[in-house]
Amino acid sequence: MQIGLVGLQYSGKTTLFNILSGKENEPNAAIDKASIEVVKVPDERLNVLTEIFNPKKEVHATIEVYDIPGLRTGDDGKLRITNSFLSEVKNNDALFYVVRQFKEDSVLHPMNKIEPTEDISFLENEFLFYDLAFLENRIDKIKREVMKTKDDKLKREIPLIEKCLHHVEKEKPLRTLELDDAELKILSGYQLLTLKPLVIAINFDDESIDKVDEELKKAKELVNDENVKIIPFFAKLELELTNLTDEDRKMFMEDYGIKESALSKILKASYEALGLQSFFTVGEDENRAWTIKKNYTAQDAAGVIHTDFYNKFIRAEVVGYEDFVTHKTFAKCKEAGVWKLEGKEYIVQDGDILNIRHS
Ligand SMILES: Nc1nc2c(ncn2[C@@H]2O[C@H](COP(=O)(O)OP(=O)(O)OP(=O)(O)O)[C@@H](O)[C@H]2O)c(=O)[nH]1
Ligand SMILES: [Mg+2]
C-alpha cells in the first residue's frame, strides 16, 4: 500500500514526511525528487500482545509513504502541472492532499494566498481535468477498436466509461460515483486520479489552533463527501517534538491542546480511507501485525502470510483481540469458549489473532 503526499509547493509535505518517517528535518535534501519511506503503523494492540508473549521479535504493519515535490509556478506566475508530477501522483493507492494554513512570511505560498479550501479546489479541479481527458481518450479508442475487432469484452466497457464521463463532466470526483466490484476492477487498471481514496491534511501553525474547527468545517463543506477524511496537523511543532521522549511529547501536546499526533492520525485515516484493517500472529519467536482489506476471508488472510498457506489452508484458529487480552492464554480462551476453529470463508475481524492450520 502506498500513499502519496500531494500539494502545492511549501505546504509542509516533506516536513510531514519526516515526522512520519521519524527523521530530522532536511527540507532541502529532496527538492525536485520524490522520495519514498516505509513507515511503521503504530498499533497499541501489538504492544499489549508483546507484553503478554515477550517474543524475540515484534513486527509492525507498514505502509509506504511517497513524498512528491509540490506544484510550483512557472515564469508566467501560474501553477504548472507537469506530466512527471501526474505520473508520480498516479502511482499511489491513496492520495493525501497536504494544504497550508500556517502563516510564515519567509515561506512563500505559490499563489500568495493562505486559503486551504482554494488549494484543495485547485488540486481537485486539476485531477478532474486529467480524468476527463483520460476518459474521453479512452472512449474514442475503444469505439475505434470495437469497430475493427467486434471485441465483446471491450464493447461492454463503453457504458461504464460513459457513466464515468457523465459524472466527471458534472465536475464530480469519481470516488463519489456508485460503482460495483466488477466495474471497479475494470477501472483499477486506469489509475484515475479522482477515484483514488483521499485524505486531506491541513497544516496549521500553533498560533492558529483556535481556527482549526472553522477551517475543518469549510473544507468539509467544500468536499462534501463523508468518505474523505479531513485532518488537522501541526507540521513544524510536531517535528520539533519528534526528538523528545514519548512522555515529554505527550505532555507538550496536551499543553498545546493537540489530542493525537499527526503520525497516528494520518496512519489511521489512511487505513480507513483504504478500507484496511489488521490481524495478528503471535508466538515465542515473533508477534506480528499484518495488513489486510476489510472483508478478507481467513483464507485470503492466510495468503498474505504465505501463498502456501493460502493453497494448503485447512482451518484458522481464531481469538478476537479483546477476548485474548481478557484471558491472556490460549488455554484460558478455550475454557471460556472464545477460541474458535474457523473455515476458509470466515470473515476476519479487525484485531483477530490467527493461527493458520495448513497441510
Ligand atoms: N512556520 C511554519 N513553517 C513551516 C510549517 N510547516 C512547514 N514549514 C516550513 O515551510 C517550508 C517548506 O516546508 P516543506 O515541508 O519542505 O514543504 P513541501 O510541501 O515539502 O515543499 P515542496 O517539496 O517544495 O513542495 C520549510 O522551511 C518548513 O520548515 C509550519 O507549520 N509552520
Ligand atoms: Mg518537499
XYZ file of C-alpha atoms and ligand atoms in Angstrom, residues 5-18 25-28 30-33 67-72 98 100-108 203-206 233-239, ligand 1:
81
model
C 1.647 13.303 -0.337
C 0.365 15.798 -2.869
C 0.094 19.563 -2.731
C 1.345 22.962 -3.751
C 4.913 23.981 -3.127
C 5.854 24.591 0.539
C 2.659 23.218 2.053
C 4.620 21.071 4.504
C 4.731 17.707 2.725
C 8.379 16.976 3.372
C 8.027 18.144 6.961
C 5.109 15.749 7.376
C 7.062 13.013 5.612
C 9.918 13.499 8.056
C 14.095 17.856 9.205
C 16.046 18.004 5.991
C 13.804 20.248 3.887
C 16.241 20.866 1.064
C 14.934 16.178 -1.724
C 13.877 19.194 -3.765
C 12.524 18.128 -7.146
C 12.923 14.485 -6.317
C 6.748 12.481 -0.799
C 6.086 14.238 -4.107
C 7.563 17.700 -4.765
C 4.752 20.279 -4.818
C 3.340 22.228 -7.713
C 5.186 25.436 -8.364
C -1.357 18.462 2.183
C -1.314 25.008 4.152
C -2.908 27.137 6.814
C 0.316 28.145 8.577
C 1.431 31.719 8.065
C 5.130 32.400 7.672
C 6.402 35.407 5.746
C 9.708 33.775 4.930
C 7.986 30.813 3.243
C 6.203 31.913 0.111
C -1.144 22.110 8.155
C -1.720 24.641 10.958
C 0.758 26.648 12.980
C 0.495 26.833 16.761
C -1.907 18.660 11.918
C 0.906 20.915 13.088
C 3.921 20.098 10.969
C 6.548 22.342 12.430
C 5.514 21.917 16.023
C 5.251 18.147 15.774
C 8.573 17.821 14.026
N 6.198 28.355 10.386
C 5.959 27.168 9.854
N 6.747 26.744 8.861
C 6.502 25.545 8.322
C 5.417 24.729 8.761
N 5.418 23.609 8.018
C 6.442 23.724 7.161
N 7.101 24.892 7.340
C 8.283 25.389 6.623
O 7.921 25.601 5.276
C 8.992 25.253 4.407
C 8.520 24.255 3.394
O 8.182 23.046 4.051
P 8.327 21.652 3.320
O 7.842 20.607 4.266
O 9.669 21.483 2.742
O 7.270 21.865 2.161
P 6.963 20.907 0.934
O 5.470 20.845 0.832
O 7.695 19.627 1.048
O 7.531 21.779 -0.272
P 7.864 21.257 -1.753
O 8.533 19.923 -1.653
O 8.756 22.317 -2.335
O 6.548 21.185 -2.445
C 10.116 24.721 5.304
O 11.017 25.772 5.511
C 9.391 24.364 6.587
O 10.221 24.488 7.697
C 4.607 25.202 9.833
O 3.655 24.541 10.279
N 4.923 26.421 10.326
